[in-house]
Coordinates of N, CA and C in Angstrom, one line a residue:
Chain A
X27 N -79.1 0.3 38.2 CA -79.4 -1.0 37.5 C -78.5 -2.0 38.0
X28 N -78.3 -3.2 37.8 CA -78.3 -4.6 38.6 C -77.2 -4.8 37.3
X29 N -75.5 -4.6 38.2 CA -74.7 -5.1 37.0 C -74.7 -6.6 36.3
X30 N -75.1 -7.1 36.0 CA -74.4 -8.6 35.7 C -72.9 -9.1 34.7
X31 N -72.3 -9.9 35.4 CA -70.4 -10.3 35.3 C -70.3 -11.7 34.9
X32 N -70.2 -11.6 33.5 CA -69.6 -13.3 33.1 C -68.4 -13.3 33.3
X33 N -68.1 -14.7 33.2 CA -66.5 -14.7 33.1 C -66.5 -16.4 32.5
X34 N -66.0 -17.0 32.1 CA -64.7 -16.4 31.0 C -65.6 -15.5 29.8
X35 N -64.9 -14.9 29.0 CA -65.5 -14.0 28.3 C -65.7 -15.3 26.9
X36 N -64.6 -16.6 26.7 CA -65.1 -17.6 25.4 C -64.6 -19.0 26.4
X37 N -65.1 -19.7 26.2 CA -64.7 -21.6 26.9 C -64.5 -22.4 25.4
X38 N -62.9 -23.1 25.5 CA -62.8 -23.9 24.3 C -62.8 -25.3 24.7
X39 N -64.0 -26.0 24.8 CA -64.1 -27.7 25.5 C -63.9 -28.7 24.9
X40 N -63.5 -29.5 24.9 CA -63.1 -31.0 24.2 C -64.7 -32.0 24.2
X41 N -65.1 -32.1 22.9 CA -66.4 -33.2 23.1 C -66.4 -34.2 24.6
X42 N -67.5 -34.3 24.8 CA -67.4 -35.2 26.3 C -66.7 -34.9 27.7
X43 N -65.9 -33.4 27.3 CA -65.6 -32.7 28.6 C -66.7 -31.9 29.3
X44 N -66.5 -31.4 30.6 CA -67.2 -30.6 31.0 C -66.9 -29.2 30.9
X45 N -67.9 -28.2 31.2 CA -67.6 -26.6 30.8 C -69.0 -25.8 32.3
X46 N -67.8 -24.8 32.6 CA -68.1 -24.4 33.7 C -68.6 -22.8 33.2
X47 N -69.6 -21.8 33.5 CA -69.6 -20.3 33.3 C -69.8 -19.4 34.5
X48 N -69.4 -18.5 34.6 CA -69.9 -17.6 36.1 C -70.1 -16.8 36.0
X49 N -71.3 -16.3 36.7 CA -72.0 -14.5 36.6 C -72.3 -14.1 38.4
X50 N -71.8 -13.1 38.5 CA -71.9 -12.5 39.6 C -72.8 -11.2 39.1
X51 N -74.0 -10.8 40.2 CA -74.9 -10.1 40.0 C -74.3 -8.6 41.1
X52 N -74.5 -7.5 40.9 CA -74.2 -6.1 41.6 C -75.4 -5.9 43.3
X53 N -76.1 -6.7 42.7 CA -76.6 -7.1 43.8 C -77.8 -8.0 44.1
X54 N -78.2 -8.5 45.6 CA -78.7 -10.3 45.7 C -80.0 -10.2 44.7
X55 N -80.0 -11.2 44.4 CA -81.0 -11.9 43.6 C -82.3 -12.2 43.8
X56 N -82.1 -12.6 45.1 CA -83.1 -13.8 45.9 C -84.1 -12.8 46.4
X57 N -84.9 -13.1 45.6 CA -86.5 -12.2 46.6 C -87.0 -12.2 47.8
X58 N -87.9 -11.8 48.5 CA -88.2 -12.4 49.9 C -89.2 -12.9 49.7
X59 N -89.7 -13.7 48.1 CA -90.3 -15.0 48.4 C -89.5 -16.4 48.8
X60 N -88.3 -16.0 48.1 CA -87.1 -17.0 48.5 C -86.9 -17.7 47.1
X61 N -87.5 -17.1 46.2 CA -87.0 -16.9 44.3 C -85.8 -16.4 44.3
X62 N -84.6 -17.0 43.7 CA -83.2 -16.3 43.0 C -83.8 -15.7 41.5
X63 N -83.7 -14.9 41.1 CA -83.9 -14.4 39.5 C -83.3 -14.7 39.0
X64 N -82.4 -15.3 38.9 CA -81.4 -15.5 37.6 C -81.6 -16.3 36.5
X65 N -81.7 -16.4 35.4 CA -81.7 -17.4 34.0 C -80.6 -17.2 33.5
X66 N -80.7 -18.2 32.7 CA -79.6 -18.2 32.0 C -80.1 -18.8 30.4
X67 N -79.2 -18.4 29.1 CA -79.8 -18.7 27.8 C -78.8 -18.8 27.1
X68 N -78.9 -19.6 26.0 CA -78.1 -20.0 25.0 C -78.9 -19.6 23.7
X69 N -77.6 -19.0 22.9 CA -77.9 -18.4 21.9 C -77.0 -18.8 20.9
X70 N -77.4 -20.0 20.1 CA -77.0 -20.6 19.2 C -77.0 -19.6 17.7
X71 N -75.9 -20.0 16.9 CA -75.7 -18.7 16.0 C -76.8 -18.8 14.7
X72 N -77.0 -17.7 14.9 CA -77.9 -17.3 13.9 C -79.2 -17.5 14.5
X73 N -79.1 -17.8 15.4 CA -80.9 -18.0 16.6 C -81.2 -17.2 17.5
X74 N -82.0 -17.0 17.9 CA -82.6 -16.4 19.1 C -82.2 -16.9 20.2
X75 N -82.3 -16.3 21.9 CA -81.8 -16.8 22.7 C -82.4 -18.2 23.1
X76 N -82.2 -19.1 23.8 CA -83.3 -19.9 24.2 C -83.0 -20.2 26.0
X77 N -84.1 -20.4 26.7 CA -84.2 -20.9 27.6 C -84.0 -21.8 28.0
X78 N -82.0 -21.7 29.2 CA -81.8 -23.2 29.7 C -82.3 -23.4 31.1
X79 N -82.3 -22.2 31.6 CA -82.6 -22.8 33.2 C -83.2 -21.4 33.5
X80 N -84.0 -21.3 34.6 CA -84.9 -20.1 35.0 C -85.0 -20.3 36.8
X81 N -84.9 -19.1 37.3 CA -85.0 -19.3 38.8 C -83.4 -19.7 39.4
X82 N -82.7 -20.0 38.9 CA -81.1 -20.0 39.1 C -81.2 -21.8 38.8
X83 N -81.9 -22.5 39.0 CA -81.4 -24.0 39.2 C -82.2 -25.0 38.2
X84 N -83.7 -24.1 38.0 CA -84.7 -24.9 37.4 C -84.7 -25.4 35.6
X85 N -84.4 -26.8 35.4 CA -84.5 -26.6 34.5 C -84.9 -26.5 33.6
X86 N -85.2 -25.8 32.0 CA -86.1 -25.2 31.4 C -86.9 -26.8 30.6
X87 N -88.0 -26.5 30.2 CA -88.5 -27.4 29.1 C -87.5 -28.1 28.1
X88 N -87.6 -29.0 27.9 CA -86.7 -29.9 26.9 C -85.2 -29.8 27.0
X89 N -84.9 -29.1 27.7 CA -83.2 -28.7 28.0 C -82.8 -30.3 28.4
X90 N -82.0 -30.6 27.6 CA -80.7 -31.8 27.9 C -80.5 -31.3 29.7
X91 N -80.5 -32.5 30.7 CA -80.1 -32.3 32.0 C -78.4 -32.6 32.6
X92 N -78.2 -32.5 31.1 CA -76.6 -32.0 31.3 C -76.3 -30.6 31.6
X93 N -77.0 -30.1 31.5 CA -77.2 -28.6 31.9 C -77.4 -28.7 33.4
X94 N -77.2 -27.6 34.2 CA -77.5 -27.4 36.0 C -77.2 -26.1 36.1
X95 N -78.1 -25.6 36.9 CA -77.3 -24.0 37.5 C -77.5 -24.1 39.0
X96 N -76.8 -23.4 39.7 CA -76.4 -23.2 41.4 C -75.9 -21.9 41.5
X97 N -75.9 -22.1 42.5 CA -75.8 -20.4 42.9 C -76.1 -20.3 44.3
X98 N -75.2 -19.0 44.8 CA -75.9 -18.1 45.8 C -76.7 -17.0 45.7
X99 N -76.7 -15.6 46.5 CA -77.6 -14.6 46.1 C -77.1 -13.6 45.3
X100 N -75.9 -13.5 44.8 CA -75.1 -12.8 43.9 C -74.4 -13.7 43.1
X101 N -73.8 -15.0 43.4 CA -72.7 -15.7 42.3 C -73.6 -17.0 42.0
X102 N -73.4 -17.1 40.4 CA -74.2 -18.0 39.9 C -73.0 -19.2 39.0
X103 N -73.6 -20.0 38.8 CA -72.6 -21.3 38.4 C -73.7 -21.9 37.2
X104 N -73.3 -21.9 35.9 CA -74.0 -23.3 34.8 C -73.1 -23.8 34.6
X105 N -73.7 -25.4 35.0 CA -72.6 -26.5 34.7 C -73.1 -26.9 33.6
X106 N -72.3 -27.5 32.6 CA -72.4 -28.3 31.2 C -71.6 -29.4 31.2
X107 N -72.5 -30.6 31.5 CA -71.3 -31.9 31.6 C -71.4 -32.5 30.1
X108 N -70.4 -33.1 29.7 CA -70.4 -34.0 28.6 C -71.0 -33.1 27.4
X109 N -70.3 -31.8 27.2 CA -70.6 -30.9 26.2 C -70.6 -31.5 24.8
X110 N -71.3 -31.4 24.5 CA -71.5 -31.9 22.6 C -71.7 -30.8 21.7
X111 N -71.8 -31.5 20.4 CA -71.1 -30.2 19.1 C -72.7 -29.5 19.5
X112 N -73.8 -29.5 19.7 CA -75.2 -28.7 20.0 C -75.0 -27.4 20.4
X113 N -74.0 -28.1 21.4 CA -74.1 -26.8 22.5 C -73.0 -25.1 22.2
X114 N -73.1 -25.8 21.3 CA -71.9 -24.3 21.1 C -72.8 -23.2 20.7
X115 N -72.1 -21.8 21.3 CA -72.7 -21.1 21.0 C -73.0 -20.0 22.4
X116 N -73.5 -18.9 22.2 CA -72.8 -17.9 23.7 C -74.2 -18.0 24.4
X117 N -73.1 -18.2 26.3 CA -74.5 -18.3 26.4 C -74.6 -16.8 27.5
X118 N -75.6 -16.4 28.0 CA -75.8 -15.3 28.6 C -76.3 -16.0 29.8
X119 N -76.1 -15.0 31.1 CA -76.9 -15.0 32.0 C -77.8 -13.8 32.3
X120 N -78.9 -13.4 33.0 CA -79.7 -12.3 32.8 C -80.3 -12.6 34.5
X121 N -80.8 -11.4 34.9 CA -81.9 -11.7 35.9 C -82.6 -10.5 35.6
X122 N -83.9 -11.1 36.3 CA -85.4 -11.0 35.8 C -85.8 -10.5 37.5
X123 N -85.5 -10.3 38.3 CA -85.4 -9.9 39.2 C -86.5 -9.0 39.4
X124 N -85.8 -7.5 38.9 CA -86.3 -6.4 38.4 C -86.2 -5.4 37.3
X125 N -87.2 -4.5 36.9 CA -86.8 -3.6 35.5 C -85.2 -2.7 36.0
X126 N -85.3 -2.4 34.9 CA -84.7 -3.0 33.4 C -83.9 -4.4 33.7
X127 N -84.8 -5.4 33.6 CA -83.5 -6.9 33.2 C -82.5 -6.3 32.8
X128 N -81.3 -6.8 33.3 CA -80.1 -7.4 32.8 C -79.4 -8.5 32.7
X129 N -78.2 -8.1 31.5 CA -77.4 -9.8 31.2 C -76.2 -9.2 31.1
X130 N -75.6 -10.6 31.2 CA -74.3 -11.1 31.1 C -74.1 -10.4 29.7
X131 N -72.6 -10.2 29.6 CA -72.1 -9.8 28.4 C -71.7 -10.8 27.4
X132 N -72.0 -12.4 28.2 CA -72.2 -13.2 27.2 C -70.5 -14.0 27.2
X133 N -70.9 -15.3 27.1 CA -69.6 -16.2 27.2 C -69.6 -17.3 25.5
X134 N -69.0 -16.9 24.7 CA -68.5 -18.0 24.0 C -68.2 -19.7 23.9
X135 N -68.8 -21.0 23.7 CA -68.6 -21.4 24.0 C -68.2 -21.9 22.3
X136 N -67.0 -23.1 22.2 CA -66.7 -23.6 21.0 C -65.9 -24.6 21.5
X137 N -66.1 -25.8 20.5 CA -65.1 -26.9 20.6 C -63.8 -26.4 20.1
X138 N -63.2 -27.4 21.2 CA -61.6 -27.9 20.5 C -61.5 -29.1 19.5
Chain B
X17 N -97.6 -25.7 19.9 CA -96.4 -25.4 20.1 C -96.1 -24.0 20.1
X18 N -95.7 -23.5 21.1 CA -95.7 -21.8 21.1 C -94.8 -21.0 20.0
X19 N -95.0 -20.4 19.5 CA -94.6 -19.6 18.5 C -94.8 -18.0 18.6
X20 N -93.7 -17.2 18.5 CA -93.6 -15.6 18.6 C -92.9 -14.8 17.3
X21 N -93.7 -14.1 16.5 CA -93.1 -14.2 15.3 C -93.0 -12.6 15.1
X22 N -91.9 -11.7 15.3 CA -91.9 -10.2 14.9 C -92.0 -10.1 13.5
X23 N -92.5 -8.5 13.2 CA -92.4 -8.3 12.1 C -92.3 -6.6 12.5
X24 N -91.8 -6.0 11.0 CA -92.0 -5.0 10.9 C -90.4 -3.8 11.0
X25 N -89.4 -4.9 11.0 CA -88.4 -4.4 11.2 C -88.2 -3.8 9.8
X26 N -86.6 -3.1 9.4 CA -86.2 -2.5 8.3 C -84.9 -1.4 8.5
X27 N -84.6 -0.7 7.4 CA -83.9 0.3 7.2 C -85.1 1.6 7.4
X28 N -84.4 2.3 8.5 CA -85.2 3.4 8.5 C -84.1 5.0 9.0
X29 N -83.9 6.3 8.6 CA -83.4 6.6 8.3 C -83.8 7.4 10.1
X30 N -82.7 8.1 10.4 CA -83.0 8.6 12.0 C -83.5 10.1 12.3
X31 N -84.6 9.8 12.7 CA -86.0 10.7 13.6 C -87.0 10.1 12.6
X32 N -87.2 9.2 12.4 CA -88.4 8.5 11.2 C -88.9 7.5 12.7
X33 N -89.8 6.9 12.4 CA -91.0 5.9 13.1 C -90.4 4.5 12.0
X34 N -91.3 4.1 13.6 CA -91.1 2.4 13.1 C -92.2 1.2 14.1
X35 N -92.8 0.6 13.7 CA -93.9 0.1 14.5 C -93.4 -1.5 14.3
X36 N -93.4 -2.2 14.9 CA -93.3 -3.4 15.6 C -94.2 -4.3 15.9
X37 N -94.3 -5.4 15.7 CA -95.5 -6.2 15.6 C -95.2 -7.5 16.1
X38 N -95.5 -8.3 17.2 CA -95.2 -9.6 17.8 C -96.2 -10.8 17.7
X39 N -96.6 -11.4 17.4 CA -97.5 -12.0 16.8 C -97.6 -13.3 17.5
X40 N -98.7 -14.0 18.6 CA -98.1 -15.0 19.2 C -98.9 -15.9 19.4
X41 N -98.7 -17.4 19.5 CA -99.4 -18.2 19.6 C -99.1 -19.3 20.4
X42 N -99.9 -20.5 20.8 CA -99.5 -22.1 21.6 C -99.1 -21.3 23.3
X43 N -99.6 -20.1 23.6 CA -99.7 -20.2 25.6 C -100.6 -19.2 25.7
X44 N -101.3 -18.4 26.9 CA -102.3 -17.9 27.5 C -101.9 -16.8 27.2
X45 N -101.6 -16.1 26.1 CA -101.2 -14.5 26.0 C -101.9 -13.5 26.9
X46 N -103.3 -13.5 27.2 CA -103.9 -12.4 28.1 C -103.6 -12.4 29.4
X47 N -102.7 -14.0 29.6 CA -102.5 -13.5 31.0 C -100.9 -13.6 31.1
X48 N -100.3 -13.1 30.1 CA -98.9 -13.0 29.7 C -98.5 -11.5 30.1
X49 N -96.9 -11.6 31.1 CA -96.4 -9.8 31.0 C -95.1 -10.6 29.7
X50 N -95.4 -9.5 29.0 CA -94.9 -9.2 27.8 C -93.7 -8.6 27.5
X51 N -92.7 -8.7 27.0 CA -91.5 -8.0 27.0 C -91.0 -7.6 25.6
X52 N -89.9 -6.4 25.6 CA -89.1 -6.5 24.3 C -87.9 -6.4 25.0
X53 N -86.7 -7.0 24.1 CA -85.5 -7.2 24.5 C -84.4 -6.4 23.2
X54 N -83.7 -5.9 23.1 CA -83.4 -6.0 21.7 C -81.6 -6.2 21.8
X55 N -80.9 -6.7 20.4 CA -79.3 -7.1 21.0 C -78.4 -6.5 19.6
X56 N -77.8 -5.5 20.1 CA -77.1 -5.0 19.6 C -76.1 -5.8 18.4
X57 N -75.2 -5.2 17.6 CA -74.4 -5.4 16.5 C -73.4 -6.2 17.4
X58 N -72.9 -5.8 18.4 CA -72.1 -6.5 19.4 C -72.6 -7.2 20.0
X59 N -73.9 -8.1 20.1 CA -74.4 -9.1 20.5 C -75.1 -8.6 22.5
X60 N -75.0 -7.2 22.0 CA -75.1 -7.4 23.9 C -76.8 -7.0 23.8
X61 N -77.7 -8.1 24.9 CA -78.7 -7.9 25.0 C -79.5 -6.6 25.8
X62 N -80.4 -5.7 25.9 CA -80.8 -5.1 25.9 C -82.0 -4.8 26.4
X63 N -82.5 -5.1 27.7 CA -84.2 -5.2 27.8 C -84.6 -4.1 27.9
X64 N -85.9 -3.4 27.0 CA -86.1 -2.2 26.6 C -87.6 -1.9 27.2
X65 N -88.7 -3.1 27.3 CA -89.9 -2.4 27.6 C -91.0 -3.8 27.9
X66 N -91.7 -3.4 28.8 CA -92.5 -4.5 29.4 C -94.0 -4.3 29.4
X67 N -95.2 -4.8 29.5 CA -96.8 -4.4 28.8 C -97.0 -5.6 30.0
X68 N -97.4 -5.4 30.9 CA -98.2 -6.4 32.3 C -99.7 -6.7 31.5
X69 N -100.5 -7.7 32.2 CA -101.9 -8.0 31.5 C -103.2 -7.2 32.1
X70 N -104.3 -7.3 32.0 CA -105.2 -6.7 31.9 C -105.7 -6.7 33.5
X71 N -105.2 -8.1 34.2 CA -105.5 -7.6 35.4 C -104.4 -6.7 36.2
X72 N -103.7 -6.8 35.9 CA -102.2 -5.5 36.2 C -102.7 -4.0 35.3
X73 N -103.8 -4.3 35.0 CA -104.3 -2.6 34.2 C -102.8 -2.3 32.7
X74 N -102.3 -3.5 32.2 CA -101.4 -3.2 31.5 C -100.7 -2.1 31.3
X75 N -100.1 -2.1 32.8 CA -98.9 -1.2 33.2 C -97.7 -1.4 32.7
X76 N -97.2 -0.3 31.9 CA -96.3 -0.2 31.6 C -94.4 0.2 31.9
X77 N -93.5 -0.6 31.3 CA -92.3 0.3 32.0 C -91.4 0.1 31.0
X78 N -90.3 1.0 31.0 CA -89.3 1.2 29.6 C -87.5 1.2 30.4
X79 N -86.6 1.3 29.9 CA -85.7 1.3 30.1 C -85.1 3.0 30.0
X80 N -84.4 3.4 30.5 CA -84.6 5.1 30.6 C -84.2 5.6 29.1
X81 N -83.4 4.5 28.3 CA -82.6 5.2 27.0 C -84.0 5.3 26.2
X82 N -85.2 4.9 26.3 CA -86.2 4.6 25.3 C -87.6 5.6 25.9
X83 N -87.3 6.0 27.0 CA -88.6 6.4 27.4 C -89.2 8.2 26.7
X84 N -90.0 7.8 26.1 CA -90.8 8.8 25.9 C -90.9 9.0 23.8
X85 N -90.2 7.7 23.6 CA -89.6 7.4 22.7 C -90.8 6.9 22.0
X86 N -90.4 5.2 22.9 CA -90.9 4.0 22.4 C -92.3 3.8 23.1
X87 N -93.3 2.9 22.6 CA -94.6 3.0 23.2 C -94.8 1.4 22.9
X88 N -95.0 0.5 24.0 CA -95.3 -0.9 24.0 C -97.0 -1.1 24.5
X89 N -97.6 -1.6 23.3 CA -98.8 -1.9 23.8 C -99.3 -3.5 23.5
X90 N -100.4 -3.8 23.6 CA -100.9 -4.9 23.1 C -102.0 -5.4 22.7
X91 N -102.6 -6.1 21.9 CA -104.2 -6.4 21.9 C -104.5 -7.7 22.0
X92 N -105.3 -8.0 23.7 CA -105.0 -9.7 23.7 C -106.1 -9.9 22.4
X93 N -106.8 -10.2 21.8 CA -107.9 -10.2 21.1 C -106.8 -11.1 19.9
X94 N -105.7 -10.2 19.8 CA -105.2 -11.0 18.3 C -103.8 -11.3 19.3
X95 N -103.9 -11.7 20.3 CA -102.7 -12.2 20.8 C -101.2 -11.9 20.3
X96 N -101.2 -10.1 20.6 CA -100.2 -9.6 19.7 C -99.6 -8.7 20.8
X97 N -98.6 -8.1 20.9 CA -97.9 -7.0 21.2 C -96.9 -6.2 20.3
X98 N -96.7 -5.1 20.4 CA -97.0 -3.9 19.3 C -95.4 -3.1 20.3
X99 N -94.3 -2.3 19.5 CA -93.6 -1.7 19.7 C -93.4 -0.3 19.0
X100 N -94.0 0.7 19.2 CA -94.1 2.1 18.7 C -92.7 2.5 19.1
X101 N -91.9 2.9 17.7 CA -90.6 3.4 18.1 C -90.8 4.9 17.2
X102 N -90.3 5.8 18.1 CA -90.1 7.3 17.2 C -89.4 7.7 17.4
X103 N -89.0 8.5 16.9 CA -87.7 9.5 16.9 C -86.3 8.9 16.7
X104 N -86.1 7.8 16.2 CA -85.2 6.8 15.9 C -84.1 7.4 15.9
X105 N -83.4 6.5 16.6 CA -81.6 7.0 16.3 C -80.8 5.9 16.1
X106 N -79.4 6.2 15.4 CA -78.6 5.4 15.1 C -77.9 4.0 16.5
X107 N -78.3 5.0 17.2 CA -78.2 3.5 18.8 C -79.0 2.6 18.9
X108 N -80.4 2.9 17.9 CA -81.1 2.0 18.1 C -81.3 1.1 17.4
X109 N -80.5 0.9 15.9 CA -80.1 -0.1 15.7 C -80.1 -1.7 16.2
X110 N -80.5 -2.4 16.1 CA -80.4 -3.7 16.6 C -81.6 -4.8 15.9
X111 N -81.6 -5.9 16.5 CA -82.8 -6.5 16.3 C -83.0 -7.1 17.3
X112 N -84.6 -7.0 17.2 CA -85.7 -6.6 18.3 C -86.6 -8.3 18.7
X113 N -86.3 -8.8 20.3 CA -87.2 -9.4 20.4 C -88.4 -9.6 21.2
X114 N -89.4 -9.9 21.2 CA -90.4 -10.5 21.8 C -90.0 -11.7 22.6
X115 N -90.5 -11.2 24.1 CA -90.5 -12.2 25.0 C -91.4 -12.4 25.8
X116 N -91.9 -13.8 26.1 CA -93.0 -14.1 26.9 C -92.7 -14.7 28.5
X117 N -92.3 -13.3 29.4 CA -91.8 -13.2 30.7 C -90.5 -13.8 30.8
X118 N -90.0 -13.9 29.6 CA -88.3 -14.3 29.5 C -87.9 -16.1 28.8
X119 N -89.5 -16.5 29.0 CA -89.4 -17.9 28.5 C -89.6 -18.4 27.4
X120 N -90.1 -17.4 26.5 CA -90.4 -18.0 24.8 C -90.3 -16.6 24.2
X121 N -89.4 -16.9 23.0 CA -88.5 -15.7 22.7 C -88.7 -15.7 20.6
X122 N -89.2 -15.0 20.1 CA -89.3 -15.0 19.2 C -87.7 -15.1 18.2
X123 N -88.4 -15.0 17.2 CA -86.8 -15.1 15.9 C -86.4 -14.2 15.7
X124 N -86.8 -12.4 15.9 CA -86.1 -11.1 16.0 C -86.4 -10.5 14.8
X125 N -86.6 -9.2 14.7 CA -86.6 -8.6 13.7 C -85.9 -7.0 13.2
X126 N -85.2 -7.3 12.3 CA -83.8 -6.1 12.3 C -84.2 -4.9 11.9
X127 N -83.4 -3.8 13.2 CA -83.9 -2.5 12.5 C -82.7 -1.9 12.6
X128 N -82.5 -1.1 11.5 CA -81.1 -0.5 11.1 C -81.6 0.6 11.1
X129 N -80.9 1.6 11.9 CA -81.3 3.0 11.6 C -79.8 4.0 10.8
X130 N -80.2 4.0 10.0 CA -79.2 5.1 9.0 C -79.1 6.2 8.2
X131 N -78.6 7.2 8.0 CA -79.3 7.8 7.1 C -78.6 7.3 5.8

């Protein structure tokens, strides 16, 4: 199975700062359609996860475009600029690549 | 507006059954592959079993901890998908979601297995 690696394991951001997360996948992502798999989701407390970005960069329906993801074929990057009280809450990354999906162990995010 | 609503979760005591119900509305369910995910007491997610559509002959695939276990099916008719769980064990604990190819994710519904 396809390890997936957050890091930091919690992010404490200052309103209107920015907040960086990273997941490294066990192995490439990128299909030979030239699709990355990777998503990523926020799971606000007491909610379900939700869909921020899909395909490593794409961003999801209604997602604030303070959100971004990048990446290579194993290291993946969500940027969150000008984080607000919304956004707290852990977010995962996952690829959809192949069965059995996996995720991230999941990053904490909370204001200072 | 799309909506995925489980039901059928509970306390159920371990090697007892438990059936699962996803209930879905607002996108093209029959030509949806279908997922369950489920996320542990420690929050770690879990993808457990997938139901492809009718032109994929709704081929099925499970995660190896659940196979022979759990039985994912669907009826596009009532735009539902269905999670047959038996032989229950205390690992399987969690609550359980419905996902529509990872993009619309239901509200979850909790199954405690204890005796």
């Amino acid at each position: 199975d396809i390890v997936m690696t957050q890091a930091p394991l919690s992010v404490s951001v200052t309103p209107g700062e920015s907040a960086s997360i990273s997941c490294r996948s066990s192995k490439s992502l990128l299909h030979s359609n030239g699709i990355t798999y990777v998503y990523w989701y926020l799971q606000k407390p007491g909610k379900s996860p939700q869909l921020l970005i899909y395909r490593m960069s794409n961003l999801a329906s209604g997602v604030p475009d303070r959100f971004s993801g990048s990446g290579s074929e194993t290291d993946f990057t969500l940027k969150i600029s000008r984080v607000e009280a919304e956004d707290v809450g852990i977010y995962y990354c996952g690829q959809l690549l192949e069965n059995p999906w996996t995720f991230g162990g999941g990053t904490k995010l909370e204001l200072k | 507006e799309v909506q995925l609503v489980e039901t059928g979760g509970g306390l159920v005591q371990p090697g007892k059954s438990l059936k699962l119900t996803c209930a879905t509305s607002g996108f093209t369910f029959s030509t949806a592959w279908m997922h369950w995910v489920r996320q542990s007491p420690e929050k770690r997610l879990e993808w457990i079993a997938r139901i492809k559509d009718k032109s994929n002959n709704y081929a099925t695939d499970y995660v190896e901890s659940v196979k022979g276990r759990f039985t994912i099916s669907r009826d596009d008719s009532k735009s539902s998908v269905y999670l047959q769980m038996n032989s229950l064990k205390e690992e399987d604990t969690a609550t359980y979601y419905c996902t529509a190819a990872g993009a619309y994710w239901g509200q979850g519904t909790l199954v405690t297995v204890s005796s």
